[in-house]
Amino acid sequence: MNRHCTNILNLCFVIICLNPAWTQSRVLLPAAPESGGFSSTRLARLDSGMNNWVKNKWTNGAVALVARKGKIVFNKSYGYNDPDTKAPLDKNGIFRIASQTKAVTTVAAMILWEEGKFSLDDPVSKFIPSFANQQVMDKFNPEDTTYTAIPAKRSINIRDLLTHTSGLGYPGIGTPDENALYAKSRITGGLGIRDQKLSEVMNLLGTLPLFFQPGEKWKYGLNTDVLGYLVELWSGMPLEEFFTKRIFQPLGMKDTYFNLPPEKGKRLVNFFQQDKSGAITKPESTFGGALDMNYPLHKTDYFSGGGGLSSTVYDYAVLLQMLLNGGEYKGVRLLARNTVRLMTMNQIGDLGLGTADSRDSKFGFGFSIVTDSGSRLTPSQAGTYAWGGAFSTTYWVDPKENMLVLLYQQMWGPHIVDTQKMFRTLVYQAIND
C-alpha cells in the first residue's frame, strides 16, 4: 500500500473516532471521577453534603448516581432503610419511581410511532371512541358535583397527551374540581388498583369533561395513563409485557417492574414521612389511607403508564443513557436519534409549565426542558431534560455536559426540595474539565 492510501485510511480512522454517530455508544461502567471530567476532591463535597442530610435528619437516606461521558463517577447510598434499627439503605434498593414511569411509557409510544402505528396528530378518539365529541367544563358546583360544559374546540390528539396539553386533570393532586369529579367516577392516579380494569377506566375518562380547551394550556394530567392504554391497543399486548419485551430486556434493565417479584420483595425501600417537628415515621399507607405503600408487592393487572413502576437508580440510568446516546445502548437501538430529538425539545411553543415563567421551562414529550433563559437559574445547561416521582425520586440529563444524574429518596418531608437543590449544585461544582 502506498503512502497516499495510508494517509487516507488514517484520516478516515480519525474522522470515525471523532464522529459520535460512527462510534459505539456509551455503555455505563464505573470509573475514576477524573476519567469522566470530575474532580475527586470536589466530589468529596457531595459526599459530605449527603452525609450531613442524614446527620441533620433531613432525610432517612438517599441514593445518588452521576454518570458523565458514559462513566459512572459517583454511585453511593447514605443513611438508613430503617432509622430505628440502623439498617443501611442499599444503593441497589428498589424504589417506587411513580411518575418516572412516564418516560418509559413515552419511549414505548415513540417506538410504536416509528413503526407507523399512529400519527402524532391522530385524534385519541380514533383509537378510544369515548373521547369523541368531548366537552370542556364551564361551571362546577362542589355541593353536588354537578357541572355545566361547553363543546371542545377540537379533538384531543396524541401530541396533546405527550405534552400534557389535552385538558385532562389529575385525580388526588389536581384542583378541588378535578379531585371531586374524578373521585365521583372512581378515576384514580392508577397505583395499587386491583378491582378495576384499565380499559374500563380509560374509556370512562373519555366521557368526562376536560378542564381547558385542548392545546391552550400546559397542565399535568392523566395523559400518560391514556398513552399507556393506547400502547396496549397499538401493540396488542399488556403494557407490562410491552415494557419487558421491547424495553427492559433489550436494555438489560433487570430490576424494573410493575409487579415486583416476591424474591425481590426485601429490596423494596421503606417509605417515610417527616413532620415539621422533625419526627420521621413509616406509614403503612398514604393519600389519606387510599394507597397501601406495599403496592409493588401486591399483584395487579392495572398498569398505570403514568406512575406504576418501581426500579433502581442503575436500571433507570441505563434508560437515560440510551436517550443520551441518541436512542441506542449496548448495540441495541430502541429509537432513532431524531425521535429522541423530538422528545427532548420544546413541544409546547409559548406555553409555560403551570405558574413557572414561560421563558424558563418548556416541555417535550415526557420531559421538562431547561431553556436558554431558564439556564440562568440553575447550573444545568440549556437543553437539560428532567422529571421525577411523587415519592421523592428525581433525575436529569444534561446533553451539553454528556451527563445524567439521579437522586432517589423515599420520603415526604419539609427538607426534600432543599436536598434536591443542594444536590444539583454539588454535582455541577465537581465538574473539572
PDB file of N, CA and C in Angstrom, residues 28 65 72 75 91-94 97 100 104 247-249 251-257 264 267 310-322 329 404 406 408:
ATOM      1  N   LEU A  28     -22.716   2.305  30.327  1.00  0.00           N
ATOM      2  CA  LEU A  28     -22.434   2.729  31.696  1.00  0.00           C
ATOM      3  C   LEU A  28     -21.513   1.753  32.416  1.00  0.00           C
ATOM      4  N   LEU A  65     -26.612   8.636  41.787  1.00  0.00           N
ATOM      5  CA  LEU A  65     -25.768   8.142  40.700  1.00  0.00           C
ATOM      6  C   LEU A  65     -25.501   9.296  39.748  1.00  0.00           C
ATOM      7  N   ILE A  72     -19.673   6.014  35.149  1.00  0.00           N
ATOM      8  CA  ILE A  72     -20.312   6.249  36.446  1.00  0.00           C
ATOM      9  C   ILE A  72     -19.234   6.733  37.406  1.00  0.00           C
ATOM     10  N   ASN A  75     -21.690   6.765  42.669  1.00  0.00           N
ATOM     11  CA  ASN A  75     -22.868   5.925  42.904  1.00  0.00           C
ATOM     12  C   ASN A  75     -22.793   5.414  44.332  1.00  0.00           C
ATOM     13  N   LYS A  91     -27.634   0.813  47.884  1.00  0.00           N
ATOM     14  CA  LYS A  91     -27.665   1.560  46.624  1.00  0.00           C
ATOM     15  C   LYS A  91     -28.354   0.770  45.513  1.00  0.00           C
ATOM     16  N   ASN A  92     -28.541  -0.533  45.715  1.00  0.00           N
ATOM     17  CA  ASN A  92     -29.274  -1.365  44.763  1.00  0.00           C
ATOM     18  C   ASN A  92     -30.719  -1.601  45.195  1.00  0.00           C
ATOM     19  N   GLY A  93     -31.184  -0.812  46.154  1.00  0.00           N
ATOM     20  CA  GLY A  93     -32.566  -0.925  46.597  1.00  0.00           C
ATOM     21  C   GLY A  93     -33.538  -0.561  45.486  1.00  0.00           C
ATOM     22  N   ILE A  94     -34.741  -1.125  45.576  1.00  0.00           N
ATOM     23  CA  ILE A  94     -35.775  -0.878  44.566  1.00  0.00           C
ATOM     24  C   ILE A  94     -36.745   0.170  45.113  1.00  0.00           C
ATOM     25  N   ILE A  97     -40.901   4.563  41.783  1.00  0.00           N
ATOM     26  CA  ILE A  97     -40.480   5.729  40.997  1.00  0.00           C
ATOM     27  C   ILE A  97     -41.652   6.548  40.463  1.00  0.00           C
ATOM     28  N   GLN A 100     -41.818   8.774  37.246  1.00  0.00           N
ATOM     29  CA  GLN A 100     -40.711   8.451  36.347  1.00  0.00           C
ATOM     30  C   GLN A 100     -41.120   7.351  35.367  1.00  0.00           C
ATOM     31  N   VAL A 104     -40.802   6.064  30.468  1.00  0.00           N
ATOM     32  CA  VAL A 104     -40.805   4.724  29.883  1.00  0.00           C
ATOM     33  C   VAL A 104     -41.995   4.581  28.936  1.00  0.00           C
ATOM     34  N   ILE A 247     -38.400  -3.029  25.924  1.00  0.00           N
ATOM     35  CA  ILE A 247     -37.525  -2.019  26.543  1.00  0.00           C
ATOM     36  C   ILE A 247     -36.598  -2.629  27.582  1.00  0.00           C
ATOM     37  N   PHE A 248     -37.153  -3.271  28.612  1.00  0.00           N
ATOM     38  CA  PHE A 248     -36.330  -3.719  29.737  1.00  0.00           C
ATOM     39  C   PHE A 248     -35.360  -4.829  29.338  1.00  0.00           C
ATOM     40  N   GLN A 249     -35.848  -5.858  28.692  1.00  0.00           N
ATOM     41  CA  GLN A 249     -34.956  -6.959  28.303  1.00  0.00           C
ATOM     42  C   GLN A 249     -33.899  -6.518  27.298  1.00  0.00           C
ATOM     43  N   LEU A 251     -32.521  -3.639  26.938  1.00  0.00           N
ATOM     44  CA  LEU A 251     -31.555  -2.759  27.586  1.00  0.00           C
ATOM     45  C   LEU A 251     -30.837  -3.417  28.763  1.00  0.00           C
ATOM     46  N   GLY A 252     -31.302  -4.587  29.182  1.00  0.00           N
ATOM     47  CA  GLY A 252     -30.705  -5.234  30.341  1.00  0.00           C
ATOM     48  C   GLY A 252     -31.154  -4.630  31.658  1.00  0.00           C
ATOM     49  N   MET A 253     -32.365  -4.061  31.678  1.00  0.00           N
ATOM     50  CA  MET A 253     -32.934  -3.492  32.908  1.00  0.00           C
ATOM     51  C   MET A 253     -33.608  -4.633  33.677  1.00  0.00           C
ATOM     52  N   LYS A 254     -32.905  -5.160  34.677  1.00  0.00           N
ATOM     53  CA  LYS A 254     -33.341  -6.374  35.356  1.00  0.00           C
ATOM     54  C   LYS A 254     -34.101  -6.126  36.657  1.00  0.00           C
ATOM     55  N   ASP A 255     -34.248  -4.864  37.041  1.00  0.00           N
ATOM     56  CA  ASP A 255     -34.872  -4.570  38.338  1.00  0.00           C
ATOM     57  C   ASP A 255     -35.993  -3.543  38.232  1.00  0.00           C
ATOM     58  N   THR A 256     -36.679  -3.492  37.101  1.00  0.00           N
ATOM     59  CA  THR A 256     -37.758  -2.529  36.906  1.00  0.00           C
ATOM     60  C   THR A 256     -39.059  -3.284  36.631  1.00  0.00           C
ATOM     61  N   TYR A 257     -40.090  -2.999  37.446  1.00  0.00           N
ATOM     62  CA  TYR A 257     -41.314  -3.814  37.406  1.00  0.00           C
ATOM     63  C   TYR A 257     -42.559  -2.999  37.737  1.00  0.00           C
ATOM     64  N   LYS A 264     -37.698 -10.545  45.199  1.00  0.00           N
ATOM     65  CA  LYS A 264     -37.008  -9.256  45.292  1.00  0.00           C
ATOM     66  C   LYS A 264     -37.705  -8.314  46.268  1.00  0.00           C
ATOM     67  N   ARG A 267     -35.951  -6.082  48.811  1.00  0.00           N
ATOM     68  CA  ARG A 267     -35.189  -4.939  48.305  1.00  0.00           C
ATOM     69  C   ARG A 267     -36.051  -3.689  48.137  1.00  0.00           C
ATOM     70  N   SER A 310     -41.593   0.422  39.698  1.00  0.00           N
ATOM     71  CA  SER A 310     -40.545   0.505  40.722  1.00  0.00           C
ATOM     72  C   SER A 310     -39.235   0.124  40.049  1.00  0.00           C
ATOM     73  N   SER A 311     -38.118   0.722  40.510  1.00  0.00           N
ATOM     74  CA  SER A 311     -36.852   0.499  39.830  1.00  0.00           C
ATOM     75  C   SER A 311     -35.685   0.885  40.725  1.00  0.00           C
ATOM     76  N   THR A 312     -34.471   0.634  40.227  1.00  0.00           N
ATOM     77  CA  THR A 312     -33.241   1.044  40.909  1.00  0.00           C
ATOM     78  C   THR A 312     -32.631   2.241  40.182  1.00  0.00           C
ATOM     79  N   VAL A 313     -31.695   2.917  40.846  1.00  0.00           N
ATOM     80  CA  VAL A 313     -31.030   4.037  40.183  1.00  0.00           C
ATOM     81  C   VAL A 313     -30.241   3.551  38.968  1.00  0.00           C
ATOM     82  N   TYR A 314     -29.619   2.377  39.072  1.00  0.00           N
ATOM     83  CA  TYR A 314     -28.808   1.896  37.951  1.00  0.00           C
ATOM     84  C   TYR A 314     -29.680   1.544  36.755  1.00  0.00           C
ATOM     85  N   ASP A 315     -30.777   0.818  36.988  1.00  0.00           N
ATOM     86  CA  ASP A 315     -31.656   0.450  35.876  1.00  0.00           C
ATOM     87  C   ASP A 315     -32.142   1.691  35.142  1.00  0.00           C
ATOM     88  N   TYR A 316     -32.586   2.668  35.892  1.00  0.00           N
ATOM     89  CA  TYR A 316     -33.134   3.863  35.243  1.00  0.00           C
ATOM     90  C   TYR A 316     -32.030   4.668  34.558  1.00  0.00           C
ATOM     91  N   ALA A 317     -30.829   4.610  35.117  1.00  0.00           N
ATOM     92  CA  ALA A 317     -29.691   5.274  34.471  1.00  0.00           C
ATOM     93  C   ALA A 317     -29.438   4.684  33.086  1.00  0.00           C
ATOM     94  N   VAL A 318     -29.640   3.383  32.933  1.00  0.00           N
ATOM     95  CA  VAL A 318     -29.473   2.733  31.626  1.00  0.00           C
ATOM     96  C   VAL A 318     -30.478   3.317  30.625  1.00  0.00           C
ATOM     97  N   LEU A 319     -31.730   3.487  31.050  1.00  0.00           N
ATOM     98  CA  LEU A 319     -32.732   4.085  30.171  1.00  0.00           C
ATOM     99  C   LEU A 319     -32.302   5.488  29.746  1.00  0.00           C
ATOM    100  N   LEU A 320     -31.823   6.283  30.704  1.00  0.00           N
ATOM    101  CA  LEU A 320     -31.403   7.647  30.401  1.00  0.00           C
ATOM    102  C   LEU A 320     -30.178   7.670  29.498  1.00  0.00           C
ATOM    103  N   GLN A 321     -29.258   6.739  29.708  1.00  0.00           N
ATOM    104  CA  GLN A 321     -28.072   6.680  28.852  1.00  0.00           C
ATOM    105  C   GLN A 321     -28.457   6.323  27.420  1.00  0.00           C
ATOM    106  N   MET A 322     -29.469   5.460  27.265  1.00  0.00           N
ATOM    107  CA  MET A 322     -29.967   5.146  25.925  1.00  0.00           C
ATOM    108  C   MET A 322     -30.427   6.419  25.226  1.00  0.00           C
ATOM    109  N   TYR A 329     -28.301   1.716  22.924  1.00  0.00           N
ATOM    110  CA  TYR A 329     -27.495   1.336  24.080  1.00  0.00           C
ATOM    111  C   TYR A 329     -26.972  -0.075  23.899  1.00  0.00           C
ATOM    112  N   LEU A 404     -25.772  12.360  32.989  1.00  0.00           N
ATOM    113  CA  LEU A 404     -27.063  12.020  33.570  1.00  0.00           C
ATOM    114  C   LEU A 404     -26.899  11.871  35.075  1.00  0.00           C
ATOM    115  N   LEU A 406     -29.107  11.001  38.908  1.00  0.00           N
ATOM    116  CA  LEU A 406     -30.301  10.552  39.614  1.00  0.00           C
ATOM    117  C   LEU A 406     -30.109  10.707  41.112  1.00  0.00           C
ATOM    118  N   TYR A 408     -32.370   9.452  44.443  1.00  0.00           N
ATOM    119  CA  TYR A 408     -33.556   8.715  44.893  1.00  0.00           C
ATOM    120  C   TYR A 408     -33.682   8.786  46.407  1.00  0.00           C
TER     121      TYR A 408
END
